Amino acid sequence: MMMKKMGAWMLLALLTSVGDWCGRCYGCLEDERIGLLEIKALTNPNSIYMGDWVEYSSNCCEWSRIECDNTTRRVVHLSLWGARDQSLGDWVLNASLFLPFKELQSLDLGYNGLVGCSENQGFEVLSSKLRKLEVLDLSLNRFNNDKGILSCLNGLSALKSLDLSDNQLTGSGLIVFVSVRQSADRIIYWYQYCYYDHFVNGLRTQEITEIYHLSYNKLNDSVLSSLSGFSTLKSLDLSGNRFTGSTGLDGWCELKNLEEVDLSGNNLKGVLPPCLGNLSSLRSLDASDNQLEGNIARSHLSHLTQLRSLSLTNNYFQVPISFGSFMNLSNLKLFACDNNELVAAPSSQPLVPKFQLLFFSASNCTPKPLEAGFPNFLRSQHDLVFVDLSHNKFVGQPFPSWLLENNTKLDRLYLRDTSFIGGPLQLPQHPTPNLQTVDMSGNNIHGQVARNICSIFPRLKNFMMANNNLTGCIPPCFGNMSSLKYLDLSKNHMSCELLEHNLPTVGSSLWFLKLSNNNFTGRLPLSVFNMTNLEYLFLDGNKFAGQVSGSFSLASSFSWFDISNNLLSGMLPRGIGNSSLNRFARAVDMSRNQFEGTIPIEYFNSYGLEFLDLSENNLSGSFPLGFHASDLRYVHLYRNQLSGPLPYAFRNLSSLVIFDLGYNNLTGPIPNWIDSLSELSIFVLKSNQFNGKLPHQLCLLRKLSIVDLSENKFSGLLPSCLSNLNFTASDQKTSVEPGTTSQDYRNLEEIFASIGYYIHDKIVLPEIDVKITVELTAKKNFYTYEGGILRYMSAVDLSCNRFTGEIPTEWGNLSGIFALNLSQNNLTGLIPSSFSNLKQIESLDLSHNNLNGRIPAQLVELKSLAVFNVSYNNLSGRTPEMKYQFGTFDESSYKGNPLLCGPPLQKSCDKTESPSARVPNDFNGDVGFIDMYSFYASFGVCYIIAVLTIAAVLCINPHWRRRWFYFIEECIDTCYCFLAINFRKLSRFRG
């Protein structure tokens, strides 16, 4: 009721806003127009403007989302896809809204949060009035097994197409509806993930008799067995459901008219049933993304003589490399078996197939080197448009140059990481005008890129030859190739002075250029800074020299800019992100060069900048003040000469994940605002001049996993609250996502329209290998951790500071820590026995402190411990038992503790040590200092005993007594003479 009132109010507002518009509508009839306004009000009551519905035009047939019949000017198509504000919650479909549209032929209600319908909301009228409705799209809603929505559509007598994909349909309620539709001999049509105009085009160009689509719901195995009775079914799509077994497939053997079957994205197991070979009309079978297995040569797929497309991707099939079992399938045009296993086949298989493939994809199919070699049946193929054999191990095979020579229609060729025998890239003798994408990265191709490559591949858009052994320079013709968009020649041995004419010039289409890790020399070509379409530039790992000041003030603004690891010098270029283009730099890497001077404020004020690496330069001075960089997530400034404190502006970096300022001359304490960096995972201040106590706010950074504050001047007690850190694994600290993808630029749907198979465009991902690197001292050595290992790495390094007091026992709660280094401080007290809870720890260094007491025996249970060092303390007692990991530690782990004994030390302990003298496990024994009261008492007793012993001896033995008195007299005479002589000299000296 409230919605209807709101709808009426909205209708009044809308009509008021257009004045006398209702009286002069040229298109829809008035009842249809009013109906449209009411639908708009009810689907989005927060909006009181006409938006893309009215568009301020009096002719409603010109509105978007609407199509009218050219003759009657009545609405025949109405699209409400995504019109409902999803924040308003669930929506129960009110059919009376659509009653004014008596000529309506198609209705799109996808993505509106619909949950059902009510028989009291006009559906009986809808069924009687919308007699011409043929197409109804209810996809991407929330329908479940509510029989109401299924039964309330039964009266739509003209319905030919129904899309219920991406809902939550389960079980038998669906089958009831299917039975009704099948008895009425109607079409149930699907078209997935597309807008209505695409769907209509597909409907008009195909003669479809009956298609049934329920993909991406929650259907289970019971549905499979229930479909066996639908003998007229021609197309069946049950992809993306919850099927688990393969027994239900047997029931389909009676579906003699099936032409298209899609079972992809389920959990089907076992082998394909032999009866599938009886489906003589089958033209398309997609069983990808399941767990099916078996050798397809033994299946009955070879009997499907009408088969045109077969996709077995992402299963456990064994696929004979000769493909002999399919040689008689003369209609086969598409074959995909990626992520299965290619196996050798008997030599008796026929060598020349009857088919001519357009699409062939068998990537990642050789988990071990394949002795059978390259699939030679491709030598007889001349119509190939798409070939992908990437990530296979065709060891000992030469590069198949004949593949390019034989297939002049080839559009895309992917041969990445195929282990071919090294050799030059042999181009075909004649041009291949259709070739747009070539990916041969990760092979052993050597020599120079042919200078005539541009004339052989005149429409080349994507050229990837990374990680080979190419030499020489970039062909000059690339500078004039306007079609080139993606060029990756990284990780080769190319060397020359890179000049302007080697690269595309201003106005080119190039958006990705990667020349990393070669030997290019000279100055950076200014042309790369003038390319307005260039988004990704990687020139790192070369020998470019000179200054680049002012380059960024030119026209280009990069999404990703990397000139690291070169010989560049001078001041850092200013103007980061200053561009009239709607593009902002996401990543800037200028590390490992010779830049000097201060950091311009633009580097911290650039909108959208997420990754900044200026490490290993000669930068100096303090940080700029007053900046605001809320998007920064990765900041690497280590190994420079920066000075001064951390500015207050850093507190605005609330998205910061990694903050590495190691090896500088920064001063001051860690500020109290540090807890505002709530996303911080890696915090490195190693080898600076920071001082003061660690603030308790540091403990509030719950996502911290690596903390390195070593080699500073921090003091005070270790905060016990650091035990709150849980060291959660995170992908954010391992690598930086490129954030942008680009499609291979030609529409494959057009290419494969002739076989009626929809192909998704191959995605070309930017090859960005930005692995986060962190340097840590652990396991007695200096290590560099990068990439995936950082996901799980956790460490606390507070070594080489001035911390005092005891190690908090609460730190035993750091159960996920891998490395703990507290060495070279002034820590006292006991080693906490709670450290036995650090089950994941691999490196524990407590050396060079003033710790005392015994080493807790419980530490022996730390079975992951690889390095243990407690040397140069005041520890006492017996060393831990030599078992588990402690059996691997040598004397160096304990040296510098004179009161320690036991293996592996040379000093043995008292074997008669009484059990009563041992200290309980929860107390470490010796307190580590001398009891002075006991010392004084024992010294006095010993002195008295010594004096009495001497007196007794003198009384008993007269000879010793005489010698004693004679010695005393000699001492007295000697002292008298010494004083008398020296006293006269002293008197004369005074006189």
Short mmCIF file of C-alpha atoms in Angstrom, two decimals, residues 439-872:
data_model
loop_
_atom_site.label_atom_id
_atom_site.label_comp_id
_atom_site.label_asym_id
_atom_site.label_seq_id
_atom_site.Cartn_x
_atom_site.Cartn_y
_atom_site.Cartn_z
CA ASP A 439 52.46 -14.76 -28.14
CA MET A 440 55.67 -16.80 -28.23
CA SER A 441 57.06 -15.74 -24.85
CA GLY A 442 59.07 -18.15 -22.74
CA ASN A 443 60.73 -20.14 -25.51
CA ASN A 444 64.30 -20.32 -26.75
CA ILE A 445 63.92 -18.21 -29.87
CA HIS A 446 67.13 -16.34 -30.65
CA GLY A 447 68.46 -13.96 -33.24
CA GLN A 448 66.99 -10.63 -34.27
CA VAL A 449 63.37 -9.82 -34.96
CA ALA A 450 63.07 -9.75 -38.75
CA ARG A 451 63.05 -6.26 -40.23
CA ASN A 452 60.18 -7.16 -42.57
CA ILE A 453 57.86 -8.37 -39.79
CA CYS A 454 55.54 -5.39 -40.29
CA SER A 455 54.91 -6.28 -43.94
CA ILE A 456 54.34 -9.96 -43.11
CA PHE A 457 51.93 -9.11 -40.26
CA PRO A 458 50.47 -5.77 -41.39
CA ARG A 459 47.58 -5.81 -38.87
CA LEU A 460 49.58 -6.94 -35.85
CA LYS A 461 48.14 -5.61 -32.59
CA ASN A 462 49.65 -7.76 -29.84
CA PHE A 463 53.23 -9.00 -30.09
CA MET A 464 54.64 -10.88 -27.08
CA MET A 465 58.16 -12.30 -27.34
CA ALA A 466 59.30 -11.96 -23.72
CA ASN A 467 61.78 -14.30 -22.05
CA ASN A 468 63.59 -15.52 -25.15
CA ASN A 469 67.13 -14.98 -26.42
CA LEU A 470 66.46 -12.21 -28.89
CA THR A 471 69.31 -9.89 -29.79
CA GLY A 472 69.70 -6.71 -31.80
CA CYS A 473 67.26 -3.85 -31.77
CA ILE A 474 63.56 -3.21 -32.30
CA PRO A 475 62.74 -3.22 -36.03
CA PRO A 476 62.41 0.38 -37.26
CA CYS A 477 59.08 -0.44 -38.94
CA PHE A 478 57.44 -0.66 -35.50
CA GLY A 479 57.70 3.12 -35.39
CA ASN A 480 55.19 3.35 -38.25
CA MET A 481 52.89 0.49 -37.25
CA SER A 482 49.72 2.31 -36.24
CA SER A 483 47.84 -0.88 -35.38
CA LEU A 484 50.30 -2.01 -32.68
CA LYS A 485 48.76 -1.83 -29.22
CA TYR A 486 50.67 -4.29 -27.02
CA LEU A 487 54.43 -4.89 -27.32
CA ASP A 488 56.38 -7.05 -24.87
CA LEU A 489 60.05 -7.80 -25.62
CA SER A 490 61.21 -8.03 -22.01
CA LYS A 491 63.76 -10.51 -20.63
CA ASN A 492 65.84 -10.86 -23.77
CA HIS A 493 69.36 -9.83 -24.75
CA MET A 494 68.44 -6.97 -27.04
CA SER A 495 70.95 -4.13 -27.09
CA CYS A 496 71.17 -0.87 -28.96
CA GLU A 497 70.70 2.82 -28.41
CA LEU A 498 66.95 3.12 -28.43
CA LEU A 499 66.02 5.93 -30.80
CA GLU A 500 62.79 7.70 -31.64
CA HIS A 501 62.23 5.83 -34.90
CA ASN A 502 62.29 2.42 -33.19
CA LEU A 503 59.08 3.12 -31.30
CA PRO A 504 55.60 4.22 -32.37
CA THR A 505 55.24 7.96 -32.52
CA VAL A 506 52.65 10.47 -31.33
CA GLY A 507 49.12 9.39 -32.18
CA SER A 508 49.88 5.67 -32.15
CA SER A 509 47.52 3.11 -30.62
CA LEU A 510 50.20 1.63 -28.35
CA TRP A 511 48.88 1.25 -24.78
CA PHE A 512 51.37 -1.28 -23.35
CA LEU A 513 55.15 -1.21 -23.87
CA LYS A 514 57.47 -3.50 -21.95
CA LEU A 515 61.20 -3.61 -22.73
CA SER A 516 62.36 -4.64 -19.25
CA ASN A 517 65.59 -6.54 -18.57
CA ASN A 518 67.47 -5.99 -21.80
CA ASN A 519 70.57 -3.94 -22.55
CA PHE A 520 69.10 -0.86 -24.19
CA THR A 521 71.25 2.22 -23.79
CA GLY A 522 71.15 5.96 -24.38
CA ARG A 523 68.71 8.52 -23.09
CA LEU A 524 65.04 7.81 -22.64
CA PRO A 525 63.29 8.56 -25.94
CA LEU A 526 60.98 11.52 -25.50
CA SER A 527 58.51 9.95 -27.89
CA VAL A 528 57.34 7.51 -25.21
CA PHE A 529 56.25 10.46 -23.07
CA ASN A 530 54.22 11.94 -25.92
CA MET A 531 52.06 8.86 -26.64
CA THR A 532 48.61 9.85 -25.42
CA ASN A 533 47.32 6.26 -25.47
CA LEU A 534 50.27 4.72 -23.64
CA GLU A 535 49.17 3.52 -20.19
CA TYR A 536 51.82 0.96 -19.23
CA LEU A 537 55.51 1.71 -19.71
CA PHE A 538 58.23 -0.65 -18.47
CA LEU A 539 61.82 0.29 -19.28
CA ASP A 540 63.36 -1.15 -16.11
CA GLY A 541 66.49 -3.29 -16.00
CA ASN A 542 68.33 -1.59 -18.86
CA LYS A 543 71.24 0.86 -19.14
CA PHE A 544 69.45 4.10 -19.85
CA ALA A 545 71.38 7.11 -18.56
CA GLY A 546 71.03 10.84 -18.21
CA GLN A 547 68.35 13.01 -16.71
CA VAL A 548 64.59 12.80 -17.24
CA SER A 549 63.58 16.09 -15.68
CA GLY A 550 60.50 17.63 -17.20
CA SER A 551 59.38 14.52 -19.05
CA PHE A 552 56.26 14.13 -16.99
CA SER A 553 55.05 17.59 -17.83
CA LEU A 554 54.33 16.39 -21.35
CA ALA A 555 51.02 15.07 -22.66
CA SER A 556 51.10 11.52 -21.38
CA SER A 557 49.90 10.26 -18.03
CA PHE A 558 50.69 6.64 -17.26
CA SER A 559 48.75 4.13 -15.27
CA TRP A 560 51.99 2.24 -14.67
CA PHE A 561 55.45 3.75 -15.03
CA ASP A 562 58.63 1.77 -14.31
CA ILE A 563 62.13 3.03 -15.16
CA SER A 564 63.84 1.31 -12.22
CA ASN A 565 67.29 -0.31 -12.25
CA ASN A 566 68.93 1.98 -14.80
CA LEU A 567 71.65 4.64 -14.67
CA LEU A 568 69.35 7.65 -14.59
CA SER A 569 70.41 10.67 -12.58
CA GLY A 570 69.46 14.21 -11.67
CA MET A 571 66.40 15.40 -9.81
CA LEU A 572 63.18 13.44 -9.73
CA PRO A 573 60.82 14.59 -12.51
CA ARG A 574 57.83 16.53 -11.32
CA GLY A 575 54.28 16.58 -12.64
CA ILE A 576 53.19 13.05 -11.70
CA GLY A 577 49.54 12.67 -12.70
CA ASN A 578 49.26 16.15 -14.20
CA SER A 579 47.34 15.37 -17.34
CA SER A 580 44.23 16.47 -19.15
CA LEU A 581 43.48 12.80 -19.81
CA ASN A 582 41.00 10.94 -17.62
CA ARG A 583 43.80 8.73 -16.38
CA PHE A 584 45.96 8.83 -13.28
CA ALA A 585 49.18 7.08 -12.39
CA ARG A 586 48.56 3.98 -10.29
CA ALA A 587 52.19 2.93 -9.91
CA VAL A 588 55.52 4.73 -10.19
CA ASP A 589 58.81 2.85 -9.82
CA MET A 590 62.08 4.77 -10.14
CA SER A 591 64.12 2.68 -7.74
CA ARG A 592 67.76 1.61 -8.16
CA ASN A 593 68.93 4.66 -10.07
CA GLN A 594 71.04 7.68 -9.13
CA PHE A 595 68.36 10.28 -8.54
CA GLU A 596 69.16 12.93 -5.95
CA GLY A 597 67.57 15.87 -4.21
CA THR A 598 64.30 15.97 -2.30
CA ILE A 599 61.05 14.18 -3.08
CA PRO A 600 58.58 16.53 -4.79
CA ILE A 601 55.23 16.82 -3.05
CA GLU A 602 53.48 15.63 -6.25
CA TYR A 603 54.53 12.08 -5.45
CA PHE A 604 52.36 12.14 -2.34
CA ASN A 605 49.59 14.30 -3.77
CA SER A 606 48.90 12.37 -6.96
CA TYR A 607 45.29 11.24 -7.09
CA GLY A 608 44.96 7.49 -7.66
CA LEU A 609 48.63 6.65 -7.01
CA GLU A 610 48.81 3.31 -5.18
CA PHE A 611 52.40 2.12 -5.63
CA LEU A 612 55.47 4.32 -5.12
CA ASP A 613 59.02 2.94 -5.13
CA LEU A 614 61.91 5.42 -4.97
CA SER A 615 64.26 3.13 -3.06
CA GLU A 616 68.02 2.75 -3.60
CA ASN A 617 68.72 6.25 -4.90
CA ASN A 618 70.55 9.24 -3.40
CA LEU A 619 67.48 11.16 -2.27
CA SER A 620 67.97 13.46 0.70
CA GLY A 621 66.19 16.01 2.79
CA SER A 622 62.99 15.66 4.76
CA PHE A 623 59.55 14.60 3.62
CA PRO A 624 57.23 17.20 2.09
CA LEU A 625 54.51 18.57 4.34
CA GLY A 626 50.78 18.99 3.94
CA PHE A 627 50.15 16.27 1.37
CA HIS A 628 47.12 14.00 1.12
CA ALA A 629 47.50 10.63 -0.61
CA SER A 630 44.59 8.51 0.53
CA ASP A 631 45.09 5.96 -2.27
CA LEU A 632 48.73 5.10 -1.54
CA ARG A 633 49.09 1.45 -0.50
CA TYR A 634 52.73 0.58 -1.16
CA VAL A 635 55.57 2.99 -0.26
CA HIS A 636 59.21 1.90 -0.67
CA LEU A 637 61.82 4.56 0.15
CA TYR A 638 64.60 2.42 1.65
CA ARG A 639 68.35 2.93 1.04
CA ASN A 640 68.35 6.69 0.54
CA GLN A 641 69.59 9.57 2.69
CA LEU A 642 66.27 10.94 3.87
CA SER A 643 66.27 12.78 7.19
CA GLY A 644 63.91 14.36 9.67
CA PRO A 645 60.84 12.95 11.45
CA LEU A 646 57.75 11.32 9.99
CA PRO A 647 55.39 14.17 9.08
CA TYR A 648 51.88 14.32 10.44
CA ALA A 649 50.50 14.11 6.90
CA PHE A 650 51.38 10.41 6.80
CA ARG A 651 48.44 9.73 9.09
CA ASN A 652 46.16 10.25 6.07
CA LEU A 653 47.55 7.12 4.36
CA SER A 654 44.78 4.97 5.77
CA SER A 655 45.07 2.46 2.88
CA LEU A 656 48.79 1.86 3.38
CA VAL A 657 49.74 -1.82 3.32
CA ILE A 658 53.56 -1.60 3.10
CA PHE A 659 55.67 1.20 4.56
CA ASP A 660 59.41 0.62 4.07
CA LEU A 661 61.74 3.45 5.14
CA GLY A 662 64.77 1.35 6.02
CA TYR A 663 68.39 2.52 5.68
CA ASN A 664 67.92 6.28 5.89
CA ASN A 665 68.74 8.96 8.48
CA LEU A 666 65.24 9.54 9.79
CA THR A 667 64.87 10.68 13.39
CA GLY A 668 62.32 11.13 16.13
CA PRO A 669 59.94 8.69 17.80
CA ILE A 670 57.22 6.61 16.19
CA PRO A 671 54.28 9.05 16.32
CA ASN A 672 51.11 8.29 18.24
CA TRP A 673 48.99 8.58 15.09
CA ILE A 674 50.50 5.35 13.75
CA ASP A 675 47.27 3.49 14.58
CA SER A 676 45.46 5.46 11.82
CA LEU A 677 47.30 3.22 9.30
CA SER A 678 44.76 0.50 9.94
CA GLU A 679 45.65 -1.58 6.84
CA LEU A 680 49.40 -1.63 7.52
CA SER A 681 50.89 -5.10 7.10
CA ILE A 682 54.64 -4.53 6.62
CA PHE A 683 56.37 -1.80 8.64
CA VAL A 684 60.13 -1.38 8.18
CA LEU A 685 62.21 1.37 9.84
CA LYS A 686 65.48 -0.58 9.91
CA SER A 687 68.81 1.28 10.25
CA ASN A 688 67.68 4.82 10.97
CA GLN A 689 68.02 7.16 13.98
CA PHE A 690 64.56 6.71 15.46
CA ASN A 691 64.37 6.89 19.25
CA GLY A 692 61.99 6.89 22.17
CA LYS A 693 59.61 4.28 23.46
CA LEU A 694 57.33 2.19 21.29
CA PRO A 695 53.83 3.69 21.50
CA HIS A 696 50.97 1.44 22.54
CA GLN A 697 49.15 2.57 19.36
CA LEU A 698 51.47 0.24 17.47
CA CYS A 699 49.62 -2.65 19.08
CA LEU A 700 46.35 -1.49 17.51
CA LEU A 701 47.60 -2.34 14.00
CA ARG A 702 45.97 -5.76 13.96
CA LYS A 703 47.02 -6.53 10.37
CA LEU A 704 50.75 -6.16 11.02
CA SER A 705 52.72 -9.21 9.97
CA ILE A 706 56.28 -7.90 9.54
CA VAL A 707 57.73 -5.32 11.93
CA ASP A 708 61.42 -4.41 11.53
CA LEU A 709 62.59 -1.61 13.83
CA SER A 710 66.17 -2.87 14.16
CA GLU A 711 69.33 -0.74 14.23
CA ASN A 712 67.76 2.34 15.77
CA LYS A 713 67.83 3.97 19.22
CA PHE A 714 64.51 2.81 20.61
CA SER A 715 64.48 2.36 24.38
CA GLY A 716 62.23 1.51 27.26
CA LEU A 717 60.31 -1.66 27.96
CA LEU A 718 59.00 -4.03 25.33
CA PRO A 719 55.22 -3.47 25.08
CA SER A 720 53.36 -6.59 26.16
CA CYS A 721 50.39 -5.58 23.99
CA LEU A 722 52.26 -6.62 20.83
CA SER A 723 50.99 -10.08 21.69
CA ASN A 724 47.68 -8.95 20.12
CA LEU A 725 49.13 -9.30 16.62
CA ASN A 726 47.63 -12.32 14.87
CA PHE A 727 49.85 -12.38 11.74
CA THR A 728 47.05 -13.03 9.27
CA ALA A 729 48.07 -14.24 5.80
CA SER A 730 47.31 -11.67 3.12
CA ASP A 731 47.67 -11.48 -0.65
CA GLN A 732 47.84 -7.68 -0.53
CA LYS A 733 51.43 -7.76 0.68
CA THR A 734 52.70 -10.14 -2.02
CA SER A 735 52.08 -8.36 -5.32
CA VAL A 736 50.30 -5.47 -6.95
CA GLU A 737 47.40 -6.21 -9.24
CA PRO A 738 47.55 -4.50 -12.63
CA GLY A 739 43.93 -3.40 -12.28
CA THR A 740 43.35 -3.13 -16.03
CA THR A 741 42.84 -5.77 -18.66
CA SER A 742 42.51 -5.48 -22.38
CA GLN A 743 40.63 -7.74 -24.72
CA ASP A 744 42.14 -9.16 -27.83
CA TYR A 745 40.71 -6.66 -30.18
CA ARG A 746 38.81 -8.59 -32.81
CA ASN A 747 35.39 -9.94 -31.94
CA LEU A 748 35.57 -13.73 -32.06
CA GLU A 749 31.79 -13.94 -32.00
CA GLU A 750 31.81 -12.73 -35.58
CA ILE A 751 34.49 -15.22 -36.58
CA PHE A 752 32.63 -18.24 -35.22
CA ALA A 753 29.07 -17.21 -36.06
CA SER A 754 29.14 -19.73 -38.90
CA ILE A 755 29.27 -22.64 -36.46
CA GLY A 756 26.74 -21.19 -34.02
CA TYR A 757 29.18 -21.22 -31.11
CA TYR A 758 29.73 -18.25 -28.85
CA ILE A 759 33.41 -17.67 -28.06
CA HIS A 760 34.49 -15.31 -25.32
CA ASP A 761 37.28 -13.00 -26.33
CA LYS A 762 40.71 -14.07 -25.20
CA ILE A 763 41.91 -11.70 -22.52
CA VAL A 764 45.39 -10.19 -22.79
CA LEU A 765 46.52 -9.44 -19.25
CA PRO A 766 49.26 -6.88 -18.77
CA GLU A 767 52.45 -8.75 -17.88
CA ILE A 768 53.25 -6.91 -14.66
CA ASP A 769 55.61 -8.77 -12.35
CA VAL A 770 55.58 -6.36 -9.43
CA LYS A 771 56.53 -8.55 -6.52
CA ILE A 772 56.79 -6.94 -3.14
CA THR A 773 60.32 -7.32 -1.71
CA VAL A 774 61.21 -7.15 1.99
CA GLU A 775 64.73 -7.55 3.42
CA LEU A 776 64.99 -9.25 6.80
CA THR A 777 67.73 -10.57 9.05
CA ALA A 778 66.72 -14.08 10.09
CA LYS A 779 68.34 -17.47 10.53
CA LYS A 780 71.75 -15.80 11.06
CA ASN A 781 71.66 -14.37 7.55
CA PHE A 782 70.28 -11.48 5.56
CA TYR A 783 67.36 -12.63 3.39
CA THR A 784 65.20 -11.02 0.75
CA TYR A 785 61.62 -12.23 0.77
CA GLU A 786 59.40 -11.53 -2.22
CA GLY A 787 56.27 -12.64 -3.98
CA GLY A 788 54.10 -15.45 -2.70
CA ILE A 789 56.26 -16.32 0.30
CA LEU A 790 55.39 -12.96 1.82
CA ARG A 791 51.77 -14.02 2.06
CA TYR A 792 52.63 -16.22 5.03
CA MET A 793 55.77 -14.49 6.33
CA SER A 794 55.57 -12.93 9.78
CA ALA A 795 58.44 -11.47 11.77
CA VAL A 796 59.34 -9.04 14.54
CA ASP A 797 62.88 -7.63 14.56
CA LEU A 798 63.76 -5.22 17.38
CA SER A 799 67.48 -5.99 17.43
CA CYS A 800 70.30 -3.45 17.88
CA ASN A 801 68.33 -1.01 20.02
CA ARG A 802 68.36 0.01 23.69
CA PHE A 803 65.37 -1.87 25.05
CA THR A 804 65.52 -2.77 28.75
CA GLY A 805 63.52 -4.84 31.17
CA GLU A 806 62.16 -8.32 30.77
CA ILE A 807 60.68 -10.05 27.76
CA PRO A 808 56.88 -10.03 28.28
CA THR A 809 55.53 -13.49 28.93
CA GLU A 810 52.48 -12.48 26.85
CA TRP A 811 54.63 -12.69 23.74
CA GLY A 812 54.18 -16.42 23.95
CA ASN A 813 50.78 -15.76 22.36
CA LEU A 814 52.42 -14.84 19.03
CA SER A 815 51.65 -18.33 17.81
CA GLY A 816 51.83 -17.44 14.12
CA ILE A 817 55.24 -15.77 14.14
CA PHE A 818 58.06 -17.17 11.98
CA ALA A 819 61.00 -15.05 13.14
CA LEU A 820 61.69 -13.13 16.37
CA ASN A 821 64.91 -11.15 16.82
CA LEU A 822 65.58 -9.30 20.10
CA SER A 823 69.36 -9.49 20.00
CA GLN A 824 71.82 -6.72 21.01
CA ASN A 825 69.63 -4.91 23.51
CA ASN A 826 69.81 -4.56 27.31
CA LEU A 827 67.10 -7.06 28.16
CA THR A 828 67.22 -8.76 31.57
CA GLY A 829 65.28 -11.45 33.38
CA LEU A 830 64.29 -14.89 32.22
CA ILE A 831 63.51 -16.40 28.87
CA PRO A 832 59.71 -16.87 29.08
CA SER A 833 58.69 -20.51 29.16
CA SER A 834 55.58 -19.37 27.24
CA PHE A 835 57.80 -19.24 24.13
CA SER A 836 57.06 -22.96 23.86
CA ASN A 837 53.71 -21.86 22.32
CA LEU A 838 55.44 -20.40 19.27
CA LYS A 839 54.79 -23.51 17.21
CA GLN A 840 55.45 -21.85 13.83
CA ILE A 841 58.67 -20.08 14.74
CA GLU A 842 61.74 -20.84 12.62
CA SER A 843 64.23 -18.28 13.92
CA LEU A 844 64.64 -17.11 17.54
CA ASP A 845 67.55 -14.80 18.34
CA LEU A 846 67.98 -13.51 21.91
CA SER A 847 71.76 -13.09 21.83
CA HIS A 848 73.83 -10.21 23.27
CA ASN A 849 71.55 -9.26 26.15
CA ASN A 850 71.66 -9.68 29.94
CA LEU A 851 69.21 -12.53 30.24
CA ASN A 852 69.73 -14.93 33.14
CA GLY A 853 68.38 -18.14 34.55
CA ARG A 854 67.93 -21.40 32.76
CA ILE A 855 66.80 -22.01 29.19
CA PRO A 856 63.24 -23.40 29.46
CA ALA A 857 63.26 -27.11 28.73
CA GLN A 858 59.86 -26.76 27.02
CA LEU A 859 61.49 -25.03 24.04
CA VAL A 860 62.55 -28.47 22.82
CA GLU A 861 58.98 -28.90 21.53
CA LEU A 862 59.51 -26.14 18.91
CA LYS A 863 59.94 -28.56 16.02
CA SER A 864 59.98 -25.85 13.32
CA LEU A 865 62.89 -24.01 14.88
CA ALA A 866 65.82 -23.81 12.47
CA VAL A 867 67.91 -21.12 14.20
CA PHE A 868 68.27 -20.64 17.97
CA ASN A 869 70.74 -18.16 19.43
CA VAL A 870 71.06 -17.19 23.11
CA SER A 871 74.80 -16.47 23.07
CA TYR A 872 76.41 -13.76 25.21
#
